[in-house]
XYZ file of C-alpha atoms in Angstrom:
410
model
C 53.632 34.538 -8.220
C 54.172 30.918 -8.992
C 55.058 27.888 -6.570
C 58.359 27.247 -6.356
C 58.111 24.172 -7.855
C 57.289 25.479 -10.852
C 60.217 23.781 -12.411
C 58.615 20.207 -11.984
C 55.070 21.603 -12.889
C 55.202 24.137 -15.649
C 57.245 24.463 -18.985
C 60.767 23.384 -19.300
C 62.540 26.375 -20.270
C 64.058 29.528 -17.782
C 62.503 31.791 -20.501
C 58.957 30.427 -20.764
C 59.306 30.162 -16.449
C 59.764 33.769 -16.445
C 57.086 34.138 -18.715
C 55.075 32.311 -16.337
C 55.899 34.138 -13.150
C 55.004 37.269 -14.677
C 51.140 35.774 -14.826
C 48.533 36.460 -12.142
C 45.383 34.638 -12.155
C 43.795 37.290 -10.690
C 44.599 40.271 -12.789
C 43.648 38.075 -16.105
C 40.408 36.400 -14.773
C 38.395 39.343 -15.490
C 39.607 40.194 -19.220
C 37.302 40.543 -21.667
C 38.517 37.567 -23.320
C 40.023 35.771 -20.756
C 40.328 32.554 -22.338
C 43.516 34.483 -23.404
C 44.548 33.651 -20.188
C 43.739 29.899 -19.128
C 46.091 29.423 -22.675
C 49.041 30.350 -20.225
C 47.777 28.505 -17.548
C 47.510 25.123 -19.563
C 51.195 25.984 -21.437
C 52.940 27.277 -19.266
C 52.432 26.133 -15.978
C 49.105 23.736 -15.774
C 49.413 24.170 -11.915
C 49.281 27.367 -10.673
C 49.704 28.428 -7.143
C 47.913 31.900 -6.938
C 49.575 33.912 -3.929
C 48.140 37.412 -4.200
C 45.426 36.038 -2.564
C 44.340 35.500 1.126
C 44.319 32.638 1.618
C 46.544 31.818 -1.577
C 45.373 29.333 -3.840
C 45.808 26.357 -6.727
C 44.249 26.200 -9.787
C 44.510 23.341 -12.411
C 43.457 24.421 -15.860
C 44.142 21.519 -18.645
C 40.850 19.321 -18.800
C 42.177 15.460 -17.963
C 43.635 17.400 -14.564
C 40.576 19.187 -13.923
C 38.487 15.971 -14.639
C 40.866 14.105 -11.845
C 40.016 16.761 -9.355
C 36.068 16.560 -10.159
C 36.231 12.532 -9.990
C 37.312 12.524 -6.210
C 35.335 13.961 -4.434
C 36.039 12.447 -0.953
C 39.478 14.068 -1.579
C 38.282 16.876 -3.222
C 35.080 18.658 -1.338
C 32.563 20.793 -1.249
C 31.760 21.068 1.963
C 34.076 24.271 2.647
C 32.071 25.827 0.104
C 32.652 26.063 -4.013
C 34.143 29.400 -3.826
C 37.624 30.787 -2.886
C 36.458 31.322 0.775
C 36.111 28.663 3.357
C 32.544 28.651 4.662
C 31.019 25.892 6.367
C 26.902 24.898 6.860
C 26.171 25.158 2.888
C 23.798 22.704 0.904
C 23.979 21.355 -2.233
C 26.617 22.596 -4.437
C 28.610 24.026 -0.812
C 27.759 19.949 0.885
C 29.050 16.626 0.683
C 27.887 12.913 1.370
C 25.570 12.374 3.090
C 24.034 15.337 2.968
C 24.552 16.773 -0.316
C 22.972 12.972 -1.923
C 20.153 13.731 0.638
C 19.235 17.032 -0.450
C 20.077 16.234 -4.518
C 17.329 13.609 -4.182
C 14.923 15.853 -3.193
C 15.192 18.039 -5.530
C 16.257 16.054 -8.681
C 12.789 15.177 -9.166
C 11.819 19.105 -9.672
C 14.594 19.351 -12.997
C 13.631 15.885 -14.577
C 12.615 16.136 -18.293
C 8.839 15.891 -18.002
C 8.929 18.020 -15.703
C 11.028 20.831 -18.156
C 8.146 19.623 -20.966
C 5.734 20.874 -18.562
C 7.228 23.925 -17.527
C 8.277 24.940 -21.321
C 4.915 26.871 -22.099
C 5.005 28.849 -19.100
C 8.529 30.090 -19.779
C 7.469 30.784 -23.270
C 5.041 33.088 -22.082
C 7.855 35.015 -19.744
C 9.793 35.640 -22.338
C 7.207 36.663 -24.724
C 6.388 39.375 -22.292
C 9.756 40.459 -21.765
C 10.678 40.601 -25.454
C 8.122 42.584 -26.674
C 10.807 45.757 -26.446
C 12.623 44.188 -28.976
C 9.759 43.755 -31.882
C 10.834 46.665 -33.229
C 14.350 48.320 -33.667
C 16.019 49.916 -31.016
C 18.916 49.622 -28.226
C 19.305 49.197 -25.355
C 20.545 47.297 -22.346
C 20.311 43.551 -23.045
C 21.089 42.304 -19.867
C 18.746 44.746 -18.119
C 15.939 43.989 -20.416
C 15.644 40.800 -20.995
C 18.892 38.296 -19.801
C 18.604 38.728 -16.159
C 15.031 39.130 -15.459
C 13.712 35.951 -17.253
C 15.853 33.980 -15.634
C 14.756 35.114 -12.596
C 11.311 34.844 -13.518
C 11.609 31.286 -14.444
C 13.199 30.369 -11.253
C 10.178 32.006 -9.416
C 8.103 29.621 -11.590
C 10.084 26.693 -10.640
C 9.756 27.393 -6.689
C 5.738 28.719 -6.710
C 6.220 32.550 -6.130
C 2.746 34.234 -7.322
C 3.320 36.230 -10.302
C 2.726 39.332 -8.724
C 6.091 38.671 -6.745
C 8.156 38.272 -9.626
C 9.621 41.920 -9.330
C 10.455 41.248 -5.589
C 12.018 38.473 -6.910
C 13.959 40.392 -9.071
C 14.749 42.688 -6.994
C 16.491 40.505 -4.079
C 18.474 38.691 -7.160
C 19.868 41.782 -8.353
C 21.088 42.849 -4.973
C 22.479 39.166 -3.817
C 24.362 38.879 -7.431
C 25.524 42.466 -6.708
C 26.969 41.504 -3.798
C 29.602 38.367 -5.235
C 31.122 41.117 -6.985
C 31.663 43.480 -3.753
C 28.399 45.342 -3.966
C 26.329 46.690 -0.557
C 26.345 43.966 1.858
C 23.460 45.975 3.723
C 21.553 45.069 0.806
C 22.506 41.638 0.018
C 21.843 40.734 3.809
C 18.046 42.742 3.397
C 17.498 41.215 0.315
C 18.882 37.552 1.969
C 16.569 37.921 5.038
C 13.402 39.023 2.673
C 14.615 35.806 0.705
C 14.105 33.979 3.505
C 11.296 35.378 5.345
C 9.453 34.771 2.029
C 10.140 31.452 0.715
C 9.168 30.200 4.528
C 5.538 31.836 3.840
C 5.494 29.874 1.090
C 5.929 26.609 2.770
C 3.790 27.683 6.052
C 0.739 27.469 3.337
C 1.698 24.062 2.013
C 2.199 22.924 5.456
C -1.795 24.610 5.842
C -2.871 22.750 2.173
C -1.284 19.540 4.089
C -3.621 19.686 7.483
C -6.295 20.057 5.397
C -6.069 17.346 3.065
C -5.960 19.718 -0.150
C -3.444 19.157 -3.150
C -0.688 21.022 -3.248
C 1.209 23.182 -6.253
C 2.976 21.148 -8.202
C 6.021 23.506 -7.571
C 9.758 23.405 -6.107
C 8.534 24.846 -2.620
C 5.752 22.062 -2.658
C 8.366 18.951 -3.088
C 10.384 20.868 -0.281
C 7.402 20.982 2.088
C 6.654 17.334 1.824
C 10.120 16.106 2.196
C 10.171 18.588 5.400
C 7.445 16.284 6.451
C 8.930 13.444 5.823
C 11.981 14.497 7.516
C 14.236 14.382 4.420
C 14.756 18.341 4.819
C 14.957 20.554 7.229
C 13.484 24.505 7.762
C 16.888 25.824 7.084
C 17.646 23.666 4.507
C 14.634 24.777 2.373
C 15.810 28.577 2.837
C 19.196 27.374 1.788
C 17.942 25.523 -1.103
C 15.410 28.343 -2.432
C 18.699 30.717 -2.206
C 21.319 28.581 -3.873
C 18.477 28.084 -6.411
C 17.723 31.556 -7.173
C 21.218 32.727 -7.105
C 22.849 29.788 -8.893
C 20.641 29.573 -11.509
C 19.822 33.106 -12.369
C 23.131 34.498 -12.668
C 24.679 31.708 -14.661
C 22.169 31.447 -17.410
C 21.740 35.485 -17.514
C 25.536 35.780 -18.431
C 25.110 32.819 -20.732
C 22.168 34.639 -22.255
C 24.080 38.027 -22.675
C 27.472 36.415 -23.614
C 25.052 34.602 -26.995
C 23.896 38.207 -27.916
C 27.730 39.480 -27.658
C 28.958 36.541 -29.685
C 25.969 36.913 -32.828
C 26.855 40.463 -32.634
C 30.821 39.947 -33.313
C 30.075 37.033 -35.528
C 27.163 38.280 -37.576
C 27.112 34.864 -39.933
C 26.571 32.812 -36.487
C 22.910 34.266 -36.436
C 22.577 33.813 -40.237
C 23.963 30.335 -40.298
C 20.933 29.376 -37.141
C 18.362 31.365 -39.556
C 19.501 29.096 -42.259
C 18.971 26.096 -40.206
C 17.024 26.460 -36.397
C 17.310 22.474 -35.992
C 20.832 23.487 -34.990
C 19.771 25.819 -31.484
C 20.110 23.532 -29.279
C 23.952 22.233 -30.956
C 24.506 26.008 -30.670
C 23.553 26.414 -27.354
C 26.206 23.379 -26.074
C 28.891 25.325 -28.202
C 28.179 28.995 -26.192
C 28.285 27.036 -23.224
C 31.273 25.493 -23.888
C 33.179 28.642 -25.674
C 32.150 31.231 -22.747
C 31.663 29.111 -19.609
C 29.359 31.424 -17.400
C 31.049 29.022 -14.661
C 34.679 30.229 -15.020
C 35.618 27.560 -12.266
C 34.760 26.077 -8.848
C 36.913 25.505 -5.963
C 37.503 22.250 -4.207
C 39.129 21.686 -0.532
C 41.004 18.715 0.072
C 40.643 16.280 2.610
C 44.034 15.475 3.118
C 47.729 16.166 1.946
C 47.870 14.911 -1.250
C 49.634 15.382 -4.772
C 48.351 17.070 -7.492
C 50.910 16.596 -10.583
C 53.917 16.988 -9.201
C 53.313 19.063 -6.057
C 52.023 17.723 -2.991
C 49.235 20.099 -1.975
C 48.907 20.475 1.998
C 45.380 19.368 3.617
C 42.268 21.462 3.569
C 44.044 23.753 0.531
C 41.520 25.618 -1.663
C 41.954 24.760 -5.703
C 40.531 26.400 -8.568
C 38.987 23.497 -11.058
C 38.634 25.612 -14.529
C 36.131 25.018 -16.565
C 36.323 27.769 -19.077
C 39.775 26.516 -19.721
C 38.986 22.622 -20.105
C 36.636 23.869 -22.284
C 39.322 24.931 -24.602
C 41.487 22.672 -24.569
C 42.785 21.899 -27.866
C 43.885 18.109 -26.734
C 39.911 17.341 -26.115
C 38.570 19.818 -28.551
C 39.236 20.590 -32.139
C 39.805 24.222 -32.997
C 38.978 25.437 -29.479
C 38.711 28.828 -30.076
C 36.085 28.855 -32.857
C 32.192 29.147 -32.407
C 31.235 25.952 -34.598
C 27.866 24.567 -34.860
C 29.050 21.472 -36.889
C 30.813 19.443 -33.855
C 29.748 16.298 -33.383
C 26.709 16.280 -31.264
C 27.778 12.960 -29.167
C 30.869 15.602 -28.203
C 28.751 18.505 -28.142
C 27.255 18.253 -24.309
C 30.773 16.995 -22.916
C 32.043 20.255 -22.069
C 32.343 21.084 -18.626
C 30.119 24.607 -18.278
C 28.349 22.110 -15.655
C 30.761 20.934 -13.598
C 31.304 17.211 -14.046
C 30.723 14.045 -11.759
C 28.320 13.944 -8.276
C 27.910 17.885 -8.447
C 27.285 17.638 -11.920
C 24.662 21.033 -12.147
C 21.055 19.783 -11.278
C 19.833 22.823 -12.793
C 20.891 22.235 -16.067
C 18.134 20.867 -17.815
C 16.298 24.587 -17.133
C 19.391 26.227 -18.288
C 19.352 24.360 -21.484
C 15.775 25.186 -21.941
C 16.058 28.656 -21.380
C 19.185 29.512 -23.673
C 17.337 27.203 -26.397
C 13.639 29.698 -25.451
C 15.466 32.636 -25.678
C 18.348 31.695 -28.720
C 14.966 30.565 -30.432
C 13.452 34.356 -30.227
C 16.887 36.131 -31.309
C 16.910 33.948 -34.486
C 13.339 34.590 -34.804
C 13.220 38.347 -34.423
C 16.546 39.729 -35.095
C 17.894 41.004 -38.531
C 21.096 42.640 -36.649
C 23.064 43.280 -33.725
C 25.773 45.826 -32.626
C 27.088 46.322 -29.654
C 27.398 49.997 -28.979
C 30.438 50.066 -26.324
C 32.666 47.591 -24.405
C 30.465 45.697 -21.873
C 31.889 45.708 -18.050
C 32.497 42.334 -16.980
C 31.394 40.530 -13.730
C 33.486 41.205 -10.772
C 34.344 37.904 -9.304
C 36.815 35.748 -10.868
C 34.311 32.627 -10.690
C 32.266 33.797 -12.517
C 31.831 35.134 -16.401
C 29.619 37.404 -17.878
C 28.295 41.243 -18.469
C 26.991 43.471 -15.716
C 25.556 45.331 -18.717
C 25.454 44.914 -22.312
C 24.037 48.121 -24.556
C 23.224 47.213 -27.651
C 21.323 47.819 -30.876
C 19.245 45.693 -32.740
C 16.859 45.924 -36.078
């Protein structure tokens, strides 16, 4: 159902406003192609109050009203939490100033580029190991083979988890992601406390290395443990941190990574035209990220009553900032719904697949790397690809990408 002020806020005619109160967010969010969707949202009604929700909702969908949402972020908060539930006590990417500054200057060091330059030949070697299945032809699952275990891996990497834990790892990221989508909360509380439990061994033998005067890893848990120290973090905080880490960026880059093999496999002369010329990966990388946003769109909370177009939106009102749809918008973008590696590159990174402004995504840098590590390999290794059946889509509507993805490849 639409506001009922959709006649100052959506199209101008009683035809296209029944068109538009026929549309529910909800229902379309989860489409296989559901920029199909966000075209209604931006045409017909570019402010969308979502009621078949509880609580109900806003979203905004055109990209100048999304950016104007993103730029205010005293208005427009985290702190409530980035998804459609309030929640309160996050970090990061669910905090605001002071604390979310605090805690992005901690770890901002860990995702600078010499510190990606460094970390490059270790990821390398993950993802050698893990694509060894696909040297020679076969099928398979992609996502379970290779997209959501190597980025997993590489955020164990990042935070100092001994190789031997990688599986565990694995393991408590596949039952935490399972569980935005409705899975067994039994499970994603086991596999939160193990989370937990674990990542504070890992600082308990910095804090040891630290008494006794010995270096430490040059790792994510190790920058933690010193600002601990220095009373820049807190115990909690470093749990929290670890888990937003391992959860935010594992399942956004492995839908990113299975939504690239889905889009070479409809448009076979993609993966010929990056064969033809691999100085243009890392272009095509900006343009998957920027066609299928694995970040369909994060929600804001507002401080106070305010207007957004021509509504005014009551305080502390959840609204749905979309991404995916800015990132079509054919008033920024130029034939929005084509995969083209010949944009201009200054335009290339200005999508919004990472958010935009003071909660721009600190992990991107590794994201980047890893699409470019693994795009690299595909172009590398594989002649074709077919996807055998229609992949199920992720449950939540924040979210885009492939629970599973069976495939062939030669």
């Amino acid at each position: 159902m639409w506001h009922k002020t959709l006649t100052s806020i959506g199209a101008g005619s009683q035809r296209n406003k029944n068109k538009a109160m026929a549309y529910s967010h909800l229902e379309r969010a989860n489409d296989l192609e559901p920029s199909d969707g966000h075209r209604v949202l931006r045409e017909e009604c570019p402010l969308h109050r979502e009621e078949n929700f509880d609580p109900p909702f806003y979203v905004v969908s055109r990209h100048d009203d999304v950016i104007e949402i993103l730029k205010s972020p005293k208005l427009w908060g985290n702190a409530d939490g980035p998804g459609v539930f309030y929640q309160k006590g996050g970090v990061l990417g669910s905090a605001d100033d002071p604390d979310h500054a605090r805690q992005r200057k901690v770890l901002r060091e860990i995702f600078l580029p010499s510190k990606m330059r460094s970390l490059e030949n270790r990821l390398k070697k993950i993802r050698d190991d893990l694509w060894k299945v696909f040297e020679k032809p076969g099928n398979g699952d992609f996502v379970d083979l290779f997209a959501f275990p190597f980025p997993a891996f590489a955020i164990a990497e990042i935070l100092g988890v001994d190789p031997k834990d990688r599986e565990k790892f694995h393991k408590w990221a596949d039952d935490i992601v399972a569980g935005l989508g409705g899975g067994d909360l039994e499970l994603v509380d086991k596999a939160n406390l193990e989370l937990w439990s674990y990542i504070d061994e890992l600082v308990e033998e910095r804090l040891m290395l630290m008494e006794k005067g010995e270096q430490l890893p040059d790792d994510a848990i190790s920058t933690m443990t010193i600002a601990f120290s220095n009373g820049q973090l807190s115990r909690r905080e470093i749990q929290q941190l670890g888990h937003q880490l391992l959860v935010a960026g594992h399942e956004t880059t492995a839908s990113l990574l299975a939504l690239m093999i889905y889009r070479l496999s409809a448009e076979p002369e993609l993966l010929n035209e990056l064969k033809s010329n691999r100085n243009l990966i890392e272009l095509a990388v900006e343009e998957f990220l920027r066609f299928d946003s694995p970040v369909q769109g994060l929600f804001r909370t507002n401080s106070e009553t305010c207007p957004v177009l021509d509504t005014t939106i009551p305080a502390r009102t959840k609204l749905q900032a979309m991404f995916a749809s800015a990132n079509r918008d054919p008033a920024i973008w130029e034939d929005p719904d084509s995969i083209r590696f010949d944009r201009d590159p200054k335009l290339a990174r200005q999508h919004l697949a990472f958010g935009w402004g003071v909660h721009y995504c600190i992990g991107a840098p590794l994201a980047r790397l890893e699409a470019c590590l693994a795009l690299e390999k595909i172009v590398e290794s594989l002649t074709t690809i077919e996807v055998l059946e229609e992949p199920p889509t992720t449950p939540p509507f924040i979210l885009r990408g492939f629970t599973k993805l069976n495939i062939r490849w030669t």
